[in-house]
Coordinates of C-alpha atoms in Angstrom, one line a residue:
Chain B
X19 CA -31.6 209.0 96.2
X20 CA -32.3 209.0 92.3
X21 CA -36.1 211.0 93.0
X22 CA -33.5 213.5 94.6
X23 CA -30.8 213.6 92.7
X24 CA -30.4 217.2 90.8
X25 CA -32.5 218.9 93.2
X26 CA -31.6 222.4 93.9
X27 CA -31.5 222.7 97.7
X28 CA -34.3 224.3 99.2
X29 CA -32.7 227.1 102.0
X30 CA -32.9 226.9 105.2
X31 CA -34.1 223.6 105.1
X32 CA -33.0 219.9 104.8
X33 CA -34.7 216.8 103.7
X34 CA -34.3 213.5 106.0
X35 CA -33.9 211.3 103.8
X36 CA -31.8 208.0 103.6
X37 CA -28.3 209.1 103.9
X38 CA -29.7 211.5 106.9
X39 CA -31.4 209.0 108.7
X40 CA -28.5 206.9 108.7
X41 CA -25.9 209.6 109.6
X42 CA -27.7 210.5 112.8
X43 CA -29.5 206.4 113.5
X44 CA -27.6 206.5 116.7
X45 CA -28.7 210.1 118.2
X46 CA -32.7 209.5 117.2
X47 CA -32.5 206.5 118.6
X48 CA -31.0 207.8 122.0
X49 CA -34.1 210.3 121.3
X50 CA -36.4 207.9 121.1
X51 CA -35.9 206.4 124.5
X52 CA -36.5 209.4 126.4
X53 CA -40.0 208.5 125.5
X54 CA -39.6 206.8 129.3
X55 CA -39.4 209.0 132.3
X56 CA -36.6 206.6 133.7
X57 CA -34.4 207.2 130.7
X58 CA -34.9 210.7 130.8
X59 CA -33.8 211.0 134.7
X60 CA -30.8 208.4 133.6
X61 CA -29.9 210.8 130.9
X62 CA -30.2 214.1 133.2
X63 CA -28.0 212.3 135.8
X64 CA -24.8 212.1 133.7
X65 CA -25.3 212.8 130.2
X66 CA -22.2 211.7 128.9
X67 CA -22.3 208.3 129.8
X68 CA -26.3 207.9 128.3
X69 CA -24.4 209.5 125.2
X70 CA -21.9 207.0 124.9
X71 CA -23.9 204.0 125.8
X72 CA -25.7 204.9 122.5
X73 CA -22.3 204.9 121.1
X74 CA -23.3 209.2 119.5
X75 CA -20.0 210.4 117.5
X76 CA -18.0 213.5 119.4
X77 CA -19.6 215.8 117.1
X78 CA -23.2 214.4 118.1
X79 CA -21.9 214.5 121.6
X80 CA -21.1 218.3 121.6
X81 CA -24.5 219.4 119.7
X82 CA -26.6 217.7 122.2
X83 CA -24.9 219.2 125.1
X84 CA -24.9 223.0 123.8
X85 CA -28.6 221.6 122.6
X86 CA -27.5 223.3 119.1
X87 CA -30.2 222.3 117.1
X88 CA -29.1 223.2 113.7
X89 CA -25.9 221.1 114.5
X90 CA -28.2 218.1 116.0
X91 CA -29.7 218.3 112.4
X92 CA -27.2 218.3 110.2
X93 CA -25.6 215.4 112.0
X94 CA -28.4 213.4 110.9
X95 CA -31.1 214.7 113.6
X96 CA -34.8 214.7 112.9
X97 CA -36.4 217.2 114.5
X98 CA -39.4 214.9 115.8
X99 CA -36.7 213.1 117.7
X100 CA -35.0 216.7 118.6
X101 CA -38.0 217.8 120.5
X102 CA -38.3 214.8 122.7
X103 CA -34.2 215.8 123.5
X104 CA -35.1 219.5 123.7
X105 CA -37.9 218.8 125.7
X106 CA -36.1 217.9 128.4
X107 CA -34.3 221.0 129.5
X108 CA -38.1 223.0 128.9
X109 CA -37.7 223.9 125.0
X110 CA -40.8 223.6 123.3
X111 CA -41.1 224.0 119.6
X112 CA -41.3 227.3 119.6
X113 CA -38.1 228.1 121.5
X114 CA -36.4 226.0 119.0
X115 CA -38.2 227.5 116.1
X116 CA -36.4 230.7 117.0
X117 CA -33.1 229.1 117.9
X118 CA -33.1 228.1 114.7
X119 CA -33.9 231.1 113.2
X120 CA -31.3 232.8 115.1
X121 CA -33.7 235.6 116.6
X122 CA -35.5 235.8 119.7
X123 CA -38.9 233.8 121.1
X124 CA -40.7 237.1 121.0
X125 CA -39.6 238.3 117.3
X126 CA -40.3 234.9 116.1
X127 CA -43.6 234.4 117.8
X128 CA -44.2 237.8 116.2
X129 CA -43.0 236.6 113.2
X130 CA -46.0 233.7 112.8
X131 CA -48.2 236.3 114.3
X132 CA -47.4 239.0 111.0
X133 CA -47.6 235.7 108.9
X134 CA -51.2 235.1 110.1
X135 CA -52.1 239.0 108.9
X136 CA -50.7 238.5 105.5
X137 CA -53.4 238.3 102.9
X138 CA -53.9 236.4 99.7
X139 CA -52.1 237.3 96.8
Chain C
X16 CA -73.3 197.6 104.7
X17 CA -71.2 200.4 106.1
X18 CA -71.9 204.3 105.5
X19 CA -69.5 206.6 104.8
X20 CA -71.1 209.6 106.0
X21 CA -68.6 212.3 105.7
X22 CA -64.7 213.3 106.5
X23 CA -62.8 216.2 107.9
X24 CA -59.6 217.6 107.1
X25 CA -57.8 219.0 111.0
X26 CA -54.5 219.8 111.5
X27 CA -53.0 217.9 114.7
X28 CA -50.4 219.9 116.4
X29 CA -49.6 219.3 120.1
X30 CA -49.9 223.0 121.5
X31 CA -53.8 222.0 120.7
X32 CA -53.9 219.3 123.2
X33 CA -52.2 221.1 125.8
X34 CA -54.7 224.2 125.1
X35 CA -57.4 221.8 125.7
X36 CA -56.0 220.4 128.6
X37 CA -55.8 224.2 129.8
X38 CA -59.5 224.9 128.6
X39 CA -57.8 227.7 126.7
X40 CA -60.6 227.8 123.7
X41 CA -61.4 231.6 125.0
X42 CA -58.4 232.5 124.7
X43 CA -58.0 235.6 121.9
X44 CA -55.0 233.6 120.7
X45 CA -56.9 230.0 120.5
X46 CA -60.4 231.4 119.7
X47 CA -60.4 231.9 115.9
X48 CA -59.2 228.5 115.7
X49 CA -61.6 226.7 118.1
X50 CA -64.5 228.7 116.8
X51 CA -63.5 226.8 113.3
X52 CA -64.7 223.5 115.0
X53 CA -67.9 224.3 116.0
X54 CA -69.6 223.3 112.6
X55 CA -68.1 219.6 113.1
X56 CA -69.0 219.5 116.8
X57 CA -72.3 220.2 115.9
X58 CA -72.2 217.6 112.6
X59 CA -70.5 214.9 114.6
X60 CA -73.2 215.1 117.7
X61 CA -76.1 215.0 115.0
X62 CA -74.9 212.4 113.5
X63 CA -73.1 210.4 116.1
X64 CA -70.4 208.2 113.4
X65 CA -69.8 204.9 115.1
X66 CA -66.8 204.3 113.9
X67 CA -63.9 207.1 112.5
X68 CA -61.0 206.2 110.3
X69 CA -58.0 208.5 111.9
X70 CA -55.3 208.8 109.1
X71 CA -52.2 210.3 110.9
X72 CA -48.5 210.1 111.0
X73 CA -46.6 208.9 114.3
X74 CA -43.8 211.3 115.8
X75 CA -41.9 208.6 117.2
X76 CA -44.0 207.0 119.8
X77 CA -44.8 203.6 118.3
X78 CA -43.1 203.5 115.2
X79 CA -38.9 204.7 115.4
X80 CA -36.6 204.7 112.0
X81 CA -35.8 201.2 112.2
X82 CA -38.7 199.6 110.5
X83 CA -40.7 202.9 108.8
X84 CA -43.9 201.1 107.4
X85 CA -45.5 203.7 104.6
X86 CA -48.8 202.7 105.4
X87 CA -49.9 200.7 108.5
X88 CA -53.2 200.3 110.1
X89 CA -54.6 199.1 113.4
X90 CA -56.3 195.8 114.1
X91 CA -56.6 196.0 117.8
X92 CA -59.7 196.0 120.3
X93 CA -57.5 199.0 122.3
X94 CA -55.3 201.7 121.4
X95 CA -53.3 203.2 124.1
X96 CA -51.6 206.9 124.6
X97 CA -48.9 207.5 126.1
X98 CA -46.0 209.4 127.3
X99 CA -44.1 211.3 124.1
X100 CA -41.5 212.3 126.1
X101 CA -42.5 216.6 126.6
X102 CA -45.4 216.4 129.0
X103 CA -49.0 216.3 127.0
X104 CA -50.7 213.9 129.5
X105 CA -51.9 210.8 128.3
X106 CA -55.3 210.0 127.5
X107 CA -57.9 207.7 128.0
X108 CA -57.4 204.3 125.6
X109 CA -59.5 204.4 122.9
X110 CA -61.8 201.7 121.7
X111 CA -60.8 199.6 118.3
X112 CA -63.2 197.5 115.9
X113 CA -60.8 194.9 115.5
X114 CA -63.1 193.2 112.7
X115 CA -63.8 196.3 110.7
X116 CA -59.7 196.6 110.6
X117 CA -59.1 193.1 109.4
X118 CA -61.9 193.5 106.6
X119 CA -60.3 197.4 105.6
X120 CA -57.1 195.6 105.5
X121 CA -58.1 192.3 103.3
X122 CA -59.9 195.0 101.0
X123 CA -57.0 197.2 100.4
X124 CA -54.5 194.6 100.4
X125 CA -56.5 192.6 97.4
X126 CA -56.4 195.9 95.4
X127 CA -52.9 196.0 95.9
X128 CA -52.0 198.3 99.0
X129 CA -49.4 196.5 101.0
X130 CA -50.3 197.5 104.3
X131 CA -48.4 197.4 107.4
X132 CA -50.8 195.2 109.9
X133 CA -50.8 196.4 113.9
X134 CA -52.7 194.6 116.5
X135 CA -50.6 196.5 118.9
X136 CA -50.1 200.2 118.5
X137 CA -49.7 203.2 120.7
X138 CA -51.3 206.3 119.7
X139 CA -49.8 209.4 119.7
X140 CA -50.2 213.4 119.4
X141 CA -50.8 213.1 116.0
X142 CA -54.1 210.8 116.3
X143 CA -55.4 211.9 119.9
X144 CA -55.8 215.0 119.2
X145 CA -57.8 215.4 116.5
X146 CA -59.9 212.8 118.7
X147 CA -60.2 215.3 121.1
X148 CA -61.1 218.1 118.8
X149 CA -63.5 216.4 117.0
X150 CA -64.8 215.1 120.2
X151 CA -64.0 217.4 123.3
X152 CA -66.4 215.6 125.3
X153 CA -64.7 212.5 127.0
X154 CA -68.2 210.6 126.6
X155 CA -69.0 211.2 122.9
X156 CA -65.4 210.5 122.2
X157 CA -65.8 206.7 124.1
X158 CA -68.7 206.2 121.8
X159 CA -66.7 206.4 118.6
X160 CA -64.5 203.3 117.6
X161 CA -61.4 203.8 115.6
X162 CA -59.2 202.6 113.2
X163 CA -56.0 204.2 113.2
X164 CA -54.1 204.6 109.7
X165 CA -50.5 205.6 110.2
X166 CA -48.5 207.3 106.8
X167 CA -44.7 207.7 106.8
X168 CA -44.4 211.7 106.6
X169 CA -41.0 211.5 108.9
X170 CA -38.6 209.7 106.7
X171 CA -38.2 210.2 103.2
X172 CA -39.1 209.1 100.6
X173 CA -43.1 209.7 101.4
X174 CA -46.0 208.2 100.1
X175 CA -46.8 210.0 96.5
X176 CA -49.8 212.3 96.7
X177 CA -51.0 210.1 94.2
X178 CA -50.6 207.6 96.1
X179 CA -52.8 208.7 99.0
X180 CA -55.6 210.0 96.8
X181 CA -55.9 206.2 95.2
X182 CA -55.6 204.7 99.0
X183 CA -58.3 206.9 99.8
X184 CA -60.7 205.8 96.9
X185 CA -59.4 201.9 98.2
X186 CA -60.7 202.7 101.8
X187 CA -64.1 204.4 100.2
X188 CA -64.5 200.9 98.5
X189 CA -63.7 198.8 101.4
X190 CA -66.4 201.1 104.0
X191 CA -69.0 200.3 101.1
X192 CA -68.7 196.8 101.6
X193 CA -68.7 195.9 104.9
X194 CA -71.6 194.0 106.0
X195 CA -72.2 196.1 108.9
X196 CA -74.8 198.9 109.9
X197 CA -72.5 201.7 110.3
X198 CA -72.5 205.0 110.2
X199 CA -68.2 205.1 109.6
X200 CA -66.7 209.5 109.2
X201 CA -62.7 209.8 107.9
X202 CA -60.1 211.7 109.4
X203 CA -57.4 213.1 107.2
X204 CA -55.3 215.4 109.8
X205 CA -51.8 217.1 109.6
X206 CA -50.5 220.2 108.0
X207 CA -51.3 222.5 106.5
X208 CA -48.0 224.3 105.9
X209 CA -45.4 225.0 108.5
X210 CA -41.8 224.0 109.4
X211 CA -40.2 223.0 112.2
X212 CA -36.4 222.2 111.7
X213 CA -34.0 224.6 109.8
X214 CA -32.6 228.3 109.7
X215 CA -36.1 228.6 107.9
X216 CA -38.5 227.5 111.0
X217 CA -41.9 228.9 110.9
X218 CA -42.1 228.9 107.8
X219 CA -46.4 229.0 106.4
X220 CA -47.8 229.5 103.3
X221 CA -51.4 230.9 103.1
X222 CA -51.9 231.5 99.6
X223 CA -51.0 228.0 98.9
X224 CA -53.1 226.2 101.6
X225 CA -55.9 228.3 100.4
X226 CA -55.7 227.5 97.1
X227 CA -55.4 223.5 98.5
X228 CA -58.7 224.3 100.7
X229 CA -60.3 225.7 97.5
X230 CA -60.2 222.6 95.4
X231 CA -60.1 219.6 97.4
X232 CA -63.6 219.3 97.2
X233 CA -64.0 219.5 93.4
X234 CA -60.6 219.0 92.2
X235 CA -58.5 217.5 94.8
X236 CA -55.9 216.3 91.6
X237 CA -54.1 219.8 91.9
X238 CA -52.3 218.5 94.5
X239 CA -50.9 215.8 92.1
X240 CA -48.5 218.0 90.3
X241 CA -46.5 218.7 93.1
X242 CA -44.1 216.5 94.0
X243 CA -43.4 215.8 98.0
X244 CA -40.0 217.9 97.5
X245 CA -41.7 220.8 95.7
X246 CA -44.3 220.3 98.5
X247 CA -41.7 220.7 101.2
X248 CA -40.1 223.5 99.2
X249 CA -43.5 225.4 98.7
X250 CA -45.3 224.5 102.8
X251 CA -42.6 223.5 104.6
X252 CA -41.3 219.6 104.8
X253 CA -43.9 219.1 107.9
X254 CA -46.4 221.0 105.7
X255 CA -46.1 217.6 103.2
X256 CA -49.2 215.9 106.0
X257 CA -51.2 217.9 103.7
X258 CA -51.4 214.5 101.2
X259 CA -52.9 212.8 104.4
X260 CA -55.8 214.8 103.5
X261 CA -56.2 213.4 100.3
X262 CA -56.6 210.0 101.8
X263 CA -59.7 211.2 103.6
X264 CA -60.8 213.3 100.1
X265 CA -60.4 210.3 98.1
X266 CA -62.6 207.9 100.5
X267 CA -65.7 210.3 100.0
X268 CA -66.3 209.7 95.7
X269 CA -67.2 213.3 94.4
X270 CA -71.2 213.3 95.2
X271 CA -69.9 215.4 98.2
X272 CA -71.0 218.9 99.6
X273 CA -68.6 221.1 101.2
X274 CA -70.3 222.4 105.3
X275 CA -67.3 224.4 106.7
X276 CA -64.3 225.7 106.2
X277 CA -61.8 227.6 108.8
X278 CA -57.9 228.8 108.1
X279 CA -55.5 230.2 111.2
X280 CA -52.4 231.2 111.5
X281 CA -50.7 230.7 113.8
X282 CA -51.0 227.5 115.7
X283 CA -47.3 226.8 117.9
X284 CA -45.4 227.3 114.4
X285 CA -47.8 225.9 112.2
X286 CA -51.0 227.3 109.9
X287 CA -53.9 225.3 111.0
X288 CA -56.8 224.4 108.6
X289 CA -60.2 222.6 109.4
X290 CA -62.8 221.4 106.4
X291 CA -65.8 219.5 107.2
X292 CA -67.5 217.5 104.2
X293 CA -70.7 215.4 103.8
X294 CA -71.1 212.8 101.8
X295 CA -74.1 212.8 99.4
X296 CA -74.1 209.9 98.0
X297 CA -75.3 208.1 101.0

């Protein structure tokens, strides 16, 4: 997108934009259905086969089921979407906060906790 | 001819509605956030609004990426909750003014805001619970009709800041002339800064929401000169709600006082703000 284009990437962090949206269109919108309780128990009661009716690439299909998060995004994830995935097998934002950060629940709660101590300036 | 008497600025996370659900506002971890909202409980029960404009983004309850409106607003007599997918338990419906909508919407579409029209919409985390914060009490909260204003902060590109303040001022012109007696509060709710997805998760920035506290009541324009990618850069790219804020900052005019203020982190991953303004002028 031209209002992006030349934009030093910001680390640790990417921007769902157009190209991302459309790169991972079929995984959100498996996500999205799990919104319903029956397609949640469908999903949980072979996995592969609610993966494919959504038609997710292999690559997709291997993120979700090692619930890799940081692979679910870059293949075009967003991370509202993630959490309704995530969700499902008890991970709550905060457990995939740290998976992401590659460190554990406790240091990364501790983390936000040493954040809230900091002071201005 | 409608009043508007005031707006707040609330962050909307969903650990906050589970933490109600649990009665957790004792809790040493909840406590120095809760104890923020007890200047707007007290406001909002003397001055019993009838009806509150909620500007919020959806997380993919109602809206999913196949039709992303940037701005779309409710126009229904009801507007359910319901299941998200990750357990917060639905609420109660809440009560629409279907004729206030339909007037908001005419106004801001003839001064050129193409909005997004929605006589059905389900409400999600993002709009129930700053309901519930404003209103803990299931029988205050009945009394208030709504009018739910849903942004695009999911998929980019986002509404400018610019953007919002100007919608704001739109919606502060369109409350002034409807022919109703009503006593009408704004909602601007999200942020402040955090981040959810990336190696860089958790991610908050005090000194910047502080400074963005500061001078949203008498400059609110400093937001202006950040675009939405410096914005995701600087507070995280779910710290970017913070321009719904300006929504609710341009509806008030500047004859405004500023009544309370609070800043916490941490919320879940998040650093949660509350600001509670008046509005003079009425």
């Amino acid at each position: 997108m031209k209002s992006l284009a030349g934009k030093e990437p910001i680390p640790g962090t990417t921007i769902f934009e157009g190209r991302m949206a459309m790169k991972g269109y079929e995984l959100n919108k498996m996500c999205f259905s799990f919104n319903k309780a029956e397609n949640r128990e469908a999903f949980m009661a072979n996995e592969d086969a609610y993966c494919a009716r959504y038609g997710l690439t292999e690559a997709q299909r291997t993120a979700v089921k090692s619930r890799d998060v940081l692979a679910l995004l870059s293949l075009g994830g967003n991370i509202y979407y993630l959490a309704k995935l995530t969700g499902m097998f008890g991970l709550n934002m905060q457990d995939i906060g740290a998976q992401q950060a590659g460190i554990s629940l406790e240091e990364f709660k501790a983390r936000l906790l040493a954040a809230g101590e900091t002071k201005n300036g | 001819m409608a009043r508007l008497i005031g707006g707040v600025g609330s962050s909307h996370v969903p650990a906050i509605g589970n933490a109600l659900e649990q009665g957790l506002q004792s809790d040493p971890y909840w406590k120095p956030f809760f104890d923020g909202y007890k200047p707007v409980w007290n406001w909002m029960e003397d001055k019993k609004p009838d009806v509150a404009i909620l500007v919020y983004n959806d997380h993919g309850l109602n809206f999913f990426l196949d039709t992303m409106p940037t701005f779309a607003i409710g126009a229904a007599s009801e507007y359910q909750n319901a299941d998200e997918g990750w357990g917060l338990k639905p609420l109660d419906p809440f009560q629409g003014d279907p004729e206030f909508s339909w007037h908001l919407i005419d106004s801001l579409v003839h001064d050129e805001f193409d909005i997004t029209m929605c006589q059905e919409m389900l409400v999600d985390h993002g709009f129930t619970v700053p309901m519930s914060l404003m209103w803990p009490n299931q029988k205050a909260r009945d009394q208030v009709k709504v009018i739910p204003l849903c942004v695009n902060v999911v998929q980019y590109p986002f509404p400018t800041a610019r953007r919002c303040l100007k919608l704001g001022e739109a919606i502060g012109k369109a409350v002034a002339s409807f022919d109703k007696d009503l006593d009408v509060v704004i909602l601007g709710t999200g942020g402040l800064s955090h981040q959810l997805d990336g190696e860089r998760a958790g991610h908050t920035n005090r000194a910047f929401d502080t400074e963005f506290l500061e001078k949203l009541k008498s400059e609110p324009e400093w937001l202006l000169k950040y675009s939405n990618y410096e914005l995701a850069e600087i507070v995280g790219p779910q710290g970017v709600e913070m321009i719904m804020w300006l929504i609710m900052r341009g509806a008030l005019g500047n004859d405004i006082q500023e009544l309370s203020r609070n800043y916490h982190i941490p919320i879940s991953n998040t650093a949660a703000g509350v600001i509670l303004f008046e509005n003079d002028a009425i």
